[in-house]
Amino acid sequence: MQEKDTDTLLHSLKKAENFQTALSETRDHTIDQMLKDYLNTWLLNKKITKSTVLKKAGITEATGYQYFDGKRNPSREKVIALAIGLDLLLEETNELMKKTGYAQLYPKHPWDAVVIYGITHHLTITEIDDLLYSEELKTFGE
């Protein structure tokens, strides 16, 4: 099935006669928001282990495995850390953010700008934390 763009879905919702019609026309195109599915897909695509991702993301295995199993929902910052651990490109990171219901990285926000720089320059989570700290912004470790 071909994915509908946001404007088309919005138009369908606005013109629908009733909620059931609107739901039936848009349901197949809504965001799943199941982070575990996206994370496990990326594990397969990147041919990387959960343990390696969590180490690179600076997330403890006990907590991280709960994210991968869907038993716990990470914060926006932890999803970004996981994206860094998965070595996702900026576009892939923003797609993950969008599909899991979190705001995409936005260059006008200082914290996001530092993270965007780090992702696009392939910095480690520790190197990004150093930049965040030097700018007196919240680090991933806080």
Coordinates of N, CA and C in Angstrom, one line a residue:
M1 N 0.8 -1.2 0.0 CA 0.0 0.0 0.0 C 0.9 1.2 0.0
Q2 N 0.5 2.2 -0.8 CA 1.3 3.4 -0.9 C 1.0 4.3 0.2
E3 N 2.0 4.9 0.8 CA 1.8 5.8 1.9 C 1.2 7.2 1.5
K4 N 0.3 7.7 2.2 CA -0.3 9.0 1.9 C 0.5 10.0 2.6
D5 N 0.6 11.2 2.0 CA 1.3 12.3 2.7 C 0.4 12.9 3.7
T6 N 0.9 13.7 4.6 CA 0.2 14.3 5.7 C -0.9 15.2 5.3
D7 N -0.7 16.0 4.2 CA -1.8 16.9 3.7 C -3.0 16.1 3.2
T8 N -2.8 15.0 2.6 CA -3.9 14.1 2.1 C -4.6 13.5 3.2
L9 N -3.9 13.1 4.3 CA -4.6 12.5 5.5 C -5.4 13.6 6.2
L10 N -4.8 14.8 6.3 CA -5.5 15.9 6.9 C -6.8 16.3 6.2
H11 N -6.7 16.3 4.9 CA -7.9 16.6 4.0 C -9.0 15.5 4.2
S12 N -8.6 14.2 4.3 CA -9.5 13.1 4.5 C -10.2 13.3 5.9
L13 N -9.5 13.7 6.9 CA -10.1 13.9 8.2 C -11.1 15.0 8.2
K14 N -10.7 16.1 7.5 CA -11.6 17.3 7.5 C -12.9 17.0 6.7
K15 N -12.8 16.3 5.6 CA -14.0 16.1 4.8 C -14.9 14.9 5.2
A16 N -14.4 14.1 6.1 CA -15.2 12.9 6.4 C -16.5 13.2 7.0
E17 N -17.5 12.5 6.7 CA -18.9 12.7 7.2 C -19.0 12.3 8.7
N18 N -18.2 11.3 9.1 CA -18.3 10.9 10.5 C -16.9 10.3 10.9
F19 N -16.8 10.1 12.2 CA -15.5 9.6 12.7 C -15.1 8.2 12.1
Q20 N -16.0 7.3 12.0 CA -15.7 6.0 11.5 C -15.2 6.0 10.1
T21 N -15.8 6.9 9.3 CA -15.3 7.1 7.9 C -13.9 7.6 7.9
A22 N -13.7 8.6 8.7 CA -12.3 9.2 8.8 C -11.3 8.2 9.3
L23 N -11.7 7.4 10.3 CA -10.8 6.4 10.8 C -10.5 5.3 9.7
S24 N -11.5 4.9 9.0 CA -11.3 3.9 8.0 C -10.4 4.4 6.9
E25 N -10.5 5.6 6.5 CA -9.7 6.2 5.4 C -8.2 6.5 5.8
T26 N -8.0 6.7 7.1 CA -6.6 7.1 7.6 C -5.9 6.1 8.4
R27 N -6.6 5.1 8.9 CA -5.9 4.1 9.9 C -4.7 3.4 9.3
D28 N -4.7 3.0 8.1 CA -3.6 2.3 7.5 C -2.3 3.2 7.3
H29 N -2.5 4.5 7.5 CA -1.5 5.5 7.2 C -1.0 6.2 8.5
T30 N -1.5 5.8 9.6 CA -1.1 6.5 10.8 C 0.2 5.9 11.4
I31 N 0.8 6.6 12.3 CA 2.1 6.2 12.8 C 1.8 5.1 13.9
D32 N 2.6 4.0 13.8 CA 2.5 2.9 14.7 C 2.9 3.3 16.1
Q33 N 4.0 4.0 16.3 CA 4.5 4.4 17.6 C 5.0 3.3 18.4
M34 N 5.3 2.1 17.9 CA 5.9 1.1 18.6 C 7.4 1.1 18.4
L35 N 8.1 1.8 19.3 CA 9.5 2.0 19.2 C 10.3 0.7 19.1
K36 N 9.9 -0.4 19.8 CA 10.6 -1.6 19.8 C 10.7 -2.2 18.4
D37 N 9.6 -2.0 17.6 CA 9.6 -2.5 16.2 C 10.6 -1.8 15.4
Y38 N 10.7 -0.5 15.5 CA 11.6 0.3 14.7 C 13.0 0.0 15.2
L39 N 13.3 -0.1 16.5 CA 14.6 -0.4 16.9 C 15.1 -1.7 16.4
N40 N 14.3 -2.7 16.5 CA 14.7 -4.1 16.1 C 14.9 -4.1 14.6
T41 N 14.1 -3.4 13.8 CA 14.3 -3.3 12.4 C 15.7 -2.7 12.1
W42 N 16.0 -1.6 12.8 CA 17.3 -1.0 12.6 C 18.5 -1.9 13.0
L43 N 18.3 -2.7 14.1 CA 19.3 -3.7 14.4 C 19.6 -4.6 13.3
L44 N 18.6 -5.1 12.6 CA 18.8 -6.0 11.5 C 19.4 -5.3 10.3
N45 N 18.9 -4.1 10.0 CA 19.5 -3.3 8.9 C 20.9 -2.9 9.1
K46 N 21.3 -2.6 10.3 CA 22.7 -2.2 10.6 C 23.6 -3.3 11.0
K47 N 23.0 -4.5 11.1 CA 23.7 -5.7 11.5 C 24.6 -5.4 12.8
I48 N 23.9 -5.0 13.8 CA 24.6 -4.6 15.1 C 23.8 -5.2 16.2
T49 N 24.5 -5.5 17.3 CA 23.8 -6.1 18.5 C 23.2 -5.0 19.4
K50 N 22.2 -5.4 20.2 CA 21.6 -4.5 21.2 C 22.7 -4.0 22.1
S51 N 23.5 -4.9 22.6 CA 24.6 -4.6 23.5 C 25.5 -3.5 23.0
T52 N 25.9 -3.6 21.7 CA 26.7 -2.6 21.1 C 26.0 -1.3 21.0
V53 N 24.8 -1.3 20.6 CA 24.0 -0.1 20.5 C 23.9 0.6 21.8
L54 N 23.6 -0.1 22.9 CA 23.4 0.4 24.2 C 24.7 1.0 24.7
K55 N 25.8 0.3 24.4 CA 27.1 0.9 24.9 C 27.4 2.2 24.2
K56 N 27.2 2.2 22.9 CA 27.5 3.4 22.1 C 26.5 4.5 22.4
A57 N 25.3 4.2 22.9 CA 24.3 5.2 23.3 C 24.4 5.6 24.7
G58 N 25.3 5.0 25.5 CA 25.5 5.4 26.9 C 24.3 5.0 27.8
I59 N 23.6 3.9 27.4 CA 22.4 3.5 28.2 C 22.7 2.1 28.8
T60 N 22.4 2.0 30.1 CA 22.6 0.7 30.7 C 21.9 -0.4 30.1
E61 N 22.4 -1.6 30.1 CA 21.8 -2.8 29.4 C 20.4 -3.1 30.1
A62 N 20.3 -3.0 31.4 CA 19.1 -3.3 32.1 C 17.9 -2.4 31.6
T63 N 18.2 -1.1 31.4 CA 17.2 -0.2 30.9 C 17.0 -0.3 29.4
G64 N 18.1 -0.4 28.7 CA 18.1 -0.5 27.3 C 17.3 -1.7 26.7
Y65 N 17.5 -2.8 27.3 CA 16.8 -4.0 26.9 C 15.3 -3.9 27.1
Q66 N 14.9 -3.1 28.1 CA 13.4 -2.9 28.3 C 12.9 -2.0 27.2
Y67 N 13.7 -1.1 26.6 CA 13.3 -0.3 25.5 C 13.1 -1.2 24.2
F68 N 14.1 -2.1 24.0 CA 14.0 -3.0 22.9 C 12.9 -4.0 23.0
D69 N 12.5 -4.3 24.2 CA 11.4 -5.3 24.4 C 10.0 -4.6 24.5
G70 N 10.0 -3.3 24.5 CA 8.8 -2.5 24.6 C 8.2 -2.5 26.0
K71 N 9.0 -2.8 27.0 CA 8.5 -2.8 28.4 C 8.6 -1.5 29.0
R72 N 9.4 -0.6 28.4 CA 9.6 0.7 29.0 C 9.7 1.7 27.8
N73 N 9.2 2.9 28.0 CA 9.2 3.9 26.9 C 10.3 5.0 27.3
P74 N 11.3 5.1 26.4 CA 12.4 6.1 26.6 C 11.9 7.5 26.4
S75 N 12.6 8.4 27.0 CA 12.4 9.9 26.7 C 12.8 10.2 25.3
R76 N 12.6 11.4 24.9 CA 13.0 11.9 23.6 C 14.6 11.8 23.5
E77 N 15.2 12.2 24.6 CA 16.7 12.2 24.6 C 17.3 10.8 24.5
K78 N 16.6 9.9 25.1 CA 17.1 8.5 25.1 C 16.8 7.9 23.7
V79 N 15.7 8.3 23.0 CA 15.5 7.8 21.6 C 16.7 8.3 20.7
I80 N 17.0 9.6 20.9 CA 18.1 10.2 20.2 C 19.4 9.5 20.5
A81 N 19.7 9.1 21.8 CA 20.9 8.4 22.1 C 20.9 7.0 21.4
L82 N 19.7 6.4 21.4 CA 19.6 5.1 20.7 C 20.0 5.2 19.2
A83 N 19.5 6.3 18.6 CA 19.7 6.6 17.2 C 21.3 6.8 17.0
I84 N 21.9 7.4 17.9 CA 23.4 7.6 17.9 C 24.0 6.3 18.0
G85 N 23.5 5.5 18.9 CA 24.1 4.1 19.1 C 23.9 3.2 17.9
L86 N 22.9 3.5 17.1 CA 22.6 2.7 15.9 C 23.4 3.3 14.7
D87 N 24.1 4.4 14.9 CA 24.8 5.1 13.8 C 23.8 5.6 12.7
L88 N 22.6 6.1 13.1 CA 21.7 6.6 12.2 C 22.1 7.9 11.6
L89 N 21.9 8.2 10.4 CA 22.1 9.5 9.8 C 21.1 10.4 10.4
L90 N 21.2 11.7 10.1 CA 20.3 12.7 10.7 C 18.9 12.5 10.1
E91 N 18.8 12.2 8.8 CA 17.5 11.9 8.2 C 16.8 10.7 8.8
E92 N 17.6 9.7 9.1 CA 17.1 8.4 9.7 C 16.7 8.7 11.1
T93 N 17.5 9.5 11.8 CA 17.1 9.8 13.2 C 15.8 10.6 13.2
N94 N 15.7 11.6 12.4 CA 14.4 12.4 12.3 C 13.2 11.5 11.9
E95 N 13.4 10.6 11.1 CA 12.3 9.7 10.7 C 11.9 8.8 11.9
L96 N 12.9 8.3 12.6 CA 12.6 7.5 13.8 C 11.9 8.4 14.8
M97 N 12.3 9.6 15.0 CA 11.6 10.5 15.9 C 10.2 10.7 15.5
K98 N 10.0 11.0 14.3 CA 8.6 11.2 13.7 C 7.7 10.0 13.9
K99 N 8.3 8.8 13.6 CA 7.5 7.6 13.7 C 7.2 7.2 15.1
T100 N 8.0 7.6 16.1 CA 7.7 7.3 17.4 C 7.0 8.4 18.2
G101 N 6.6 9.4 17.5 CA 5.8 10.5 18.1 C 6.5 11.6 18.8
Y102 N 7.8 11.6 18.7 CA 8.7 12.6 19.3 C 9.0 13.7 18.2
A103 N 9.3 14.9 18.7 CA 9.7 16.0 17.8 C 11.0 15.7 17.2
Q104 N 11.1 16.0 15.9 CA 12.4 15.8 15.2 C 13.4 16.8 15.7
L105 N 14.6 16.5 15.4 CA 15.7 17.5 15.8 C 15.5 18.8 15.0
Y106 N 15.6 19.9 15.7 CA 15.3 21.2 15.1 C 16.5 22.1 15.3
P107 N 17.1 22.6 14.3 CA 18.3 23.3 14.4 C 18.2 24.7 15.1
K108 N 17.0 25.2 15.3 CA 16.9 26.5 16.0 C 16.9 26.3 17.5
H109 N 16.8 25.1 18.0 CA 16.9 24.8 19.5 C 18.4 24.5 19.8
P110 N 19.0 25.2 20.7 CA 20.4 25.0 21.0 C 20.8 23.5 21.2
W111 N 20.0 22.8 22.1 CA 20.4 21.4 22.4 C 20.4 20.6 21.1
D112 N 19.3 20.8 20.4 CA 19.1 20.0 19.1 C 20.2 20.3 18.1
A113 N 20.6 21.6 18.1 CA 21.7 22.0 17.1 C 23.0 21.3 17.4
V114 N 23.3 21.2 18.7 CA 24.6 20.5 19.1 C 24.5 19.0 18.7
V115 N 23.3 18.4 18.9 CA 23.1 17.0 18.6 C 23.2 16.8 17.1
I116 N 22.6 17.7 16.3 CA 22.6 17.6 14.9 C 24.1 17.7 14.4
Y117 N 24.8 18.6 15.0 CA 26.2 18.7 14.6 C 26.9 17.4 14.9
G118 N 26.7 16.8 16.1 CA 27.3 15.6 16.5 C 27.0 14.4 15.6
I119 N 25.7 14.3 15.2 CA 25.3 13.2 14.4 C 25.9 13.4 13.0
T120 N 25.8 14.6 12.4 CA 26.3 14.7 11.1 C 27.9 14.6 11.0
H121 N 28.5 14.8 12.1 CA 30.0 14.7 12.1 C 30.4 13.4 12.7
H122 N 29.5 12.4 12.9 CA 29.7 11.1 13.4 C 30.5 11.1 14.8
L123 N 30.1 12.0 15.7 CA 30.7 12.0 17.0 C 30.1 10.9 17.9
T124 N 30.8 10.5 18.9 CA 30.3 9.6 19.9 C 29.4 10.3 20.8
I125 N 28.7 9.6 21.6 CA 27.8 10.2 22.6 C 28.6 11.0 23.6
T126 N 29.8 10.5 24.0 CA 30.6 11.2 24.9 C 31.1 12.5 24.3
E127 N 31.5 12.5 23.0 CA 31.9 13.7 22.4 C 30.8 14.8 22.3
I128 N 29.6 14.3 22.0 CA 28.4 15.2 22.0 C 28.1 15.7 23.4
D129 N 28.2 14.8 24.4 CA 28.0 15.3 25.7 C 29.0 16.4 26.1
D130 N 30.3 16.2 25.7 CA 31.3 17.3 26.0 C 30.9 18.6 25.3
L131 N 30.4 18.6 24.1 CA 29.9 19.8 23.5 C 28.7 20.4 24.2
L132 N 27.8 19.5 24.6 CA 26.6 20.0 25.3 C 27.0 20.7 26.6
Y133 N 27.9 20.0 27.3 CA 28.4 20.5 28.6 C 29.1 21.9 28.4
S134 N 29.9 22.0 27.4 CA 30.7 23.3 27.1 C 29.7 24.4 26.8
E135 N 28.5 24.1 26.3 CA 27.5 25.1 26.0 C 26.5 25.3 27.1
E136 N 26.8 24.6 28.2 CA 26.0 24.7 29.4 C 24.5 24.2 29.2
L137 N 24.5 23.1 28.4 CA 23.2 22.5 28.1 C 23.1 21.1 28.7
K138 N 21.9 20.6 28.9 CA 21.7 19.3 29.5 C 22.5 18.2 28.7
T139 N 23.2 17.4 29.3 CA 23.9 16.3 28.7 C 23.0 15.0 28.6
F140 N 23.4 14.1 27.8 CA 22.7 12.8 27.8 C 22.7 12.1 29.1
G141 N 23.8 12.3 29.8 CA 24.0 11.6 31.1 C 23.2 12.1 32.2
E142 N 22.6 13.3 32.1 CA 21.9 13.9 33.2 C 20.5 13.4 33.3

